[in-house]
mmCIF file of C-alpha atoms and ligand atoms in Angstrom:
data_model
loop_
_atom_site.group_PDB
_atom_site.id
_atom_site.type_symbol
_atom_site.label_atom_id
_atom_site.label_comp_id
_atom_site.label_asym_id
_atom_site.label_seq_id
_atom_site.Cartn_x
_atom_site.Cartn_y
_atom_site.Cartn_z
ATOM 1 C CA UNK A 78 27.306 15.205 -23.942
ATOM 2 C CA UNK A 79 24.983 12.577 -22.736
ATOM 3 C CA UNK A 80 21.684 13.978 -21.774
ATOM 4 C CA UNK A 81 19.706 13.165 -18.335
ATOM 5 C CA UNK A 82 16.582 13.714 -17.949
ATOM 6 C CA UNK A 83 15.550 15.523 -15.086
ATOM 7 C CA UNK A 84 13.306 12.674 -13.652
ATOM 8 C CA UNK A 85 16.727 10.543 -13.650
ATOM 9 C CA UNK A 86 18.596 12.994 -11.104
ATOM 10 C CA UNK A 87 18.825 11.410 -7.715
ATOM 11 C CA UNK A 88 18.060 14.390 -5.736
ATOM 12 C CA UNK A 89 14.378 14.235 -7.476
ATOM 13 C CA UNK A 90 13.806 10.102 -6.186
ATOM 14 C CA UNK A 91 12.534 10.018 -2.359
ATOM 15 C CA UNK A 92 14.799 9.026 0.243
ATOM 16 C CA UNK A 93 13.284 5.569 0.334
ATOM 17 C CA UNK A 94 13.881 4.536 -2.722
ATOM 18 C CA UNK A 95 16.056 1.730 -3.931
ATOM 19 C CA UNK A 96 15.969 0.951 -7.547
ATOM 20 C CA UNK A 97 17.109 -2.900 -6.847
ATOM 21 C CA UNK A 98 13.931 -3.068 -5.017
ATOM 22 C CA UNK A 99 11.391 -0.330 -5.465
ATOM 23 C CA UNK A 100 8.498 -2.404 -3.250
ATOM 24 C CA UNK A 101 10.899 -4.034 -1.314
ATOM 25 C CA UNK A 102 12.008 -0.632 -0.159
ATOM 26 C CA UNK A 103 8.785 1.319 -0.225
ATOM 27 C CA UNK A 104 7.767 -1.172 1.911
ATOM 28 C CA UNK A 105 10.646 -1.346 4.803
ATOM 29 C CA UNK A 106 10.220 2.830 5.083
ATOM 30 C CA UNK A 107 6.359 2.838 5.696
ATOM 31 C CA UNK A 108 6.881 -0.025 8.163
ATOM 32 C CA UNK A 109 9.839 2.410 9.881
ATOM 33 C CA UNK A 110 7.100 5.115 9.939
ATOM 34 C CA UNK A 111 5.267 4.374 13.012
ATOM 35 C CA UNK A 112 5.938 1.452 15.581
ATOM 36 C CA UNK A 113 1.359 1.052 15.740
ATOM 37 C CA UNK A 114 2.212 -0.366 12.018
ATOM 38 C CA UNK A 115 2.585 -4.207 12.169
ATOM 39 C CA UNK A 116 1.873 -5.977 8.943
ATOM 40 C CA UNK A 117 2.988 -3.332 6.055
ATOM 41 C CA UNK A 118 2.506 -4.804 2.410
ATOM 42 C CA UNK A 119 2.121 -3.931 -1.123
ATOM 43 C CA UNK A 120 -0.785 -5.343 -3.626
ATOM 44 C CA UNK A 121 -0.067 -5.338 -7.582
ATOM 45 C CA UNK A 122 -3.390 -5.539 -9.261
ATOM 46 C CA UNK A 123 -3.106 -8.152 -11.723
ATOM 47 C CA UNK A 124 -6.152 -8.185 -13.902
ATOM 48 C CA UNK A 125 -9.290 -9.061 -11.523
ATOM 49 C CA UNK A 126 -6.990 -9.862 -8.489
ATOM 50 C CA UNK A 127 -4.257 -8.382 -6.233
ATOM 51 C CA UNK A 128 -1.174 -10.257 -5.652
ATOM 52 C CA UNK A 129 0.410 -10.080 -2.286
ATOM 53 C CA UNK A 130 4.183 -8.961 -3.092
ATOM 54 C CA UNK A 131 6.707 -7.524 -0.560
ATOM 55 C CA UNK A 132 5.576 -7.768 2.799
ATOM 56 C CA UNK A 133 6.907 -7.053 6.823
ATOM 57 C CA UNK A 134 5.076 -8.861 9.398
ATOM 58 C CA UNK A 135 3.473 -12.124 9.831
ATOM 59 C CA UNK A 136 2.856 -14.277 6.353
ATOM 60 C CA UNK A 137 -0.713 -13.633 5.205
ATOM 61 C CA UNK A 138 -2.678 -16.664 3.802
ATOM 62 C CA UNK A 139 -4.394 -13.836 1.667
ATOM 63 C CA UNK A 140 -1.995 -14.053 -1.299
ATOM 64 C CA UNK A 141 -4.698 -13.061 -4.088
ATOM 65 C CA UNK A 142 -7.285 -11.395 -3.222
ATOM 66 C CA UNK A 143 -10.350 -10.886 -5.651
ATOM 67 C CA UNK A 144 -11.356 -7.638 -6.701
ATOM 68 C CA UNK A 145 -14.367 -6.974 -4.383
ATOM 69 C CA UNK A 146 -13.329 -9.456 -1.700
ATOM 70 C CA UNK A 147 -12.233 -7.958 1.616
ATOM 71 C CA UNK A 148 -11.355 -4.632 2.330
ATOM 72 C CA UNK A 149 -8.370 -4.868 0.510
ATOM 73 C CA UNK A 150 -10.169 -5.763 -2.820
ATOM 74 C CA UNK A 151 -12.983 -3.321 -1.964
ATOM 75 C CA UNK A 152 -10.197 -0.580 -2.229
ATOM 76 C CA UNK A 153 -10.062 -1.370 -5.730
ATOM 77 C CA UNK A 154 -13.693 -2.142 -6.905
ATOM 78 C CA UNK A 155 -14.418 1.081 -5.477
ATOM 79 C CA UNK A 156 -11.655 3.136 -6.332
ATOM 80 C CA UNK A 157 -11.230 4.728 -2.854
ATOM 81 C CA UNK A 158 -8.810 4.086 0.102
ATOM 82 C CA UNK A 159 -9.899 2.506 3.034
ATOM 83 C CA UNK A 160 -9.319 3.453 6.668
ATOM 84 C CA UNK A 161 -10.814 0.561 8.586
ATOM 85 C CA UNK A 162 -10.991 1.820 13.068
ATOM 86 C CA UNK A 163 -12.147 -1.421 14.166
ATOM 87 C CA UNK A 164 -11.425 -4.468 11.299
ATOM 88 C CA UNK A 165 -13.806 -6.629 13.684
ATOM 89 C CA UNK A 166 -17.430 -4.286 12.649
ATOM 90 C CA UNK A 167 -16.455 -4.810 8.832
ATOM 91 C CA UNK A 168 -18.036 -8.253 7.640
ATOM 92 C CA UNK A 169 -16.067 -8.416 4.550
ATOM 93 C CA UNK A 170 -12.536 -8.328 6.203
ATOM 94 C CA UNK A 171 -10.398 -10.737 5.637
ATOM 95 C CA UNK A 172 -8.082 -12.199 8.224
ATOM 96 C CA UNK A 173 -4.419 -11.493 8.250
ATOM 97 C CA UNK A 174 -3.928 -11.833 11.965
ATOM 98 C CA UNK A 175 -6.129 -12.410 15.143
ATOM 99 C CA UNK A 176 -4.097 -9.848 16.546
ATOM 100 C CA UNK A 177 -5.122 -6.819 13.804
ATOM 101 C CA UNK A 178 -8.051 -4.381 15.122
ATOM 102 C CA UNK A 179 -7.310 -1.550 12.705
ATOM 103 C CA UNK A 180 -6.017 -1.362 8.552
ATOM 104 C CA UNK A 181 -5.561 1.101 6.272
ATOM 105 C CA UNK A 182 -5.234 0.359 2.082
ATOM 106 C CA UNK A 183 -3.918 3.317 0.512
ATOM 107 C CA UNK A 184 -4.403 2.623 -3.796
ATOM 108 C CA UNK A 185 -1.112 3.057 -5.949
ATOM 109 C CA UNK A 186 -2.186 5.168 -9.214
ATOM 110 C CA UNK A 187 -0.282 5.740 -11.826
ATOM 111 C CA UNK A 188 -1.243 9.716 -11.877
ATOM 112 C CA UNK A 189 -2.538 11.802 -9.554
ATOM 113 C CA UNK A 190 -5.979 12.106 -11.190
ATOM 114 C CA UNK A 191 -9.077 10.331 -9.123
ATOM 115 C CA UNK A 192 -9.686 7.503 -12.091
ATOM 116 C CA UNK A 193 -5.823 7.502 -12.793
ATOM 117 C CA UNK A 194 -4.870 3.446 -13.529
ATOM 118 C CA UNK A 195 -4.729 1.828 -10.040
ATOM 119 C CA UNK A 196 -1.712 -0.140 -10.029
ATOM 120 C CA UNK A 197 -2.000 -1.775 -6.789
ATOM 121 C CA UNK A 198 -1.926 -0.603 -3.279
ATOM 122 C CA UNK A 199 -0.227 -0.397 0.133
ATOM 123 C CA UNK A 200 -1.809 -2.255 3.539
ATOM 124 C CA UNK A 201 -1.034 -1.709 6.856
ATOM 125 C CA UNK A 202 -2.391 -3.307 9.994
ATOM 126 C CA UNK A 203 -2.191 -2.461 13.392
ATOM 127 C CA UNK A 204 -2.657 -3.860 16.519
ATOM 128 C CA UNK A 205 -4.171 -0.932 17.980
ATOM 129 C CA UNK A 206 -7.837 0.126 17.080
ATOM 130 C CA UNK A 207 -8.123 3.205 15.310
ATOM 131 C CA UNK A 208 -4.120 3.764 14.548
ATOM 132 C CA UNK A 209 -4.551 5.658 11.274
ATOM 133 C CA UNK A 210 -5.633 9.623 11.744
ATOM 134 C CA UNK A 211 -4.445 12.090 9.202
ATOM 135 C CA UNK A 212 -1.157 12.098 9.589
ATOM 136 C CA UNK A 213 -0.376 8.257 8.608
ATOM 137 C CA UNK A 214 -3.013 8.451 5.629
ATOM 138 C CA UNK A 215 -0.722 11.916 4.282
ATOM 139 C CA UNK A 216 2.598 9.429 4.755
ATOM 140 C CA UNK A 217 1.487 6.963 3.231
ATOM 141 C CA UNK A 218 -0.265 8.497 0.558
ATOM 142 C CA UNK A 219 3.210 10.422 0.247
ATOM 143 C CA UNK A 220 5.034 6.968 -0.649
ATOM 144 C CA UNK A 221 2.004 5.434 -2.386
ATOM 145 C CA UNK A 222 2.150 8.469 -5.073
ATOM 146 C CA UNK A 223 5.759 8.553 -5.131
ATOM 147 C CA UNK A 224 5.796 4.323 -6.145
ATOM 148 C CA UNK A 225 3.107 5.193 -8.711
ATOM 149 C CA UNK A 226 5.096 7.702 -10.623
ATOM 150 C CA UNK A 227 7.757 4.782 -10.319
ATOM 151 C CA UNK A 228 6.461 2.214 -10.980
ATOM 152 C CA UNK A 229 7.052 2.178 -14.821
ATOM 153 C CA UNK A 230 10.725 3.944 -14.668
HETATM 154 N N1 LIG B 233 -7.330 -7.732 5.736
HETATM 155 C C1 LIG B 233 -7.218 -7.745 4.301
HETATM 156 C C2 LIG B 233 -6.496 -8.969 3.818
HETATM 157 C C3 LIG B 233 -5.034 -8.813 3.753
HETATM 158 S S1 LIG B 233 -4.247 -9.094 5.223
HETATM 159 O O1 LIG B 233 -4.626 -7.996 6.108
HETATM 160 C C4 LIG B 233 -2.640 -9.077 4.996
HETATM 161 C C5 LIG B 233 -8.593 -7.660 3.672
HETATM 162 O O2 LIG B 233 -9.603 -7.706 4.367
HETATM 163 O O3 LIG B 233 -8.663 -7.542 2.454
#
C-alpha cells in the first residue's frame, strides 16, 4: 500500500493554502484578514536582495529591494520583524504609496528557530496609522510560519 506521509494529509495544510499557488494564496488570505490591510505582498530573498512576488494592492515601483534598504530590507539585515506606527518618522522607508501611514514586515523562516534561514517575508500597508497591534502580528506570523514550513514541499 502506498505510504503518505503525514505532512501530505490535507487536514494538516492551513485553510489558505493552494498548492497551484502557495504565495499567490498566502497572499489573498492575509489581505481577507482585516479591511485596515491595503497593499499585502510577499518578498523572496534572493541572495543580497528581495524580490517583490505576489502582491494585492497598488503596483509598487520597489521590485528589489537591497538588503538594508528600507524597512523592508532592514527586516532582513536585522533579522527581526518590523512594525512601523507612523511610516512618515522612519527615514529609511521606502515609498509604496502616498496614501500608506503604517507597515508591518513579518520574515518567512524556514524553522521556527530565531536564526532559522529567512526565506523572504510578508508586507502589509495600511492606510491607517498604527493598524498593526498584537492581534495582526499573531495572524500573520500564523501564515508567515505556515509558508515557511512550505515553502520547500
Ligand atoms: N515600504 C517598503 C517598500 C515596499 S512597498 O511598501 C510595497 C520599504 O520601506 O521597504
Amino acid at each position: 500500500m502506498p505510504s503518505v506521509r503525514r505532512s501530505q494529509t490535507p487536514s494538516d495544510l492551513p485553510v489558505w493554502y493552494n498548492p497551484l499557488s502557495p504565495l499567490g494564496s498566502a497572499v489573498h488570505y492575509v489581505a481577507s484578514l482585516s479591511p485596515k490591510f491595503n497593499w499585502v505582498g510577499i518578498y523572496v530573498l534572493k541572495g543580497k536582495f528581495l524580490e517583490l512576488g505576489p502582491f494585492i494592492g497598488a503596483p509598487s515601483e520597489h521590485q528589489r529591494i537591497a538588503v538594508g534598504k528600507g524597512v523592508c530590507g532592514t527586516a532582513v539585515a536585522e533579522n527581526t520583524d518590523q512594525n512601523v506606527a507612523d511610516v512618515r518618522a522612519r527615514d529609511n522607508y521606502l515609498a509604496c504609496s502616498l496614501e500608506t501611514r503604517s507597515e508591518l514586515v513579518v520574515l518567512i523562516r524556514d524553522g521556527q528557530l530565531p536564526d532559522s534561514k529567512i526565506l523572504g517575508q510578508i508586507d502589509i500597508d495600511s492606510h491607517v496609522a498604527n493598524a498593526f497591534g498584537p492581534a495582526e502580528e499573531e495572524s500573520v506570523r500564523k501564515v508567515a510560519n505556515e509558508l515557511g514550513a512550505l515553502w520547500h514541499a
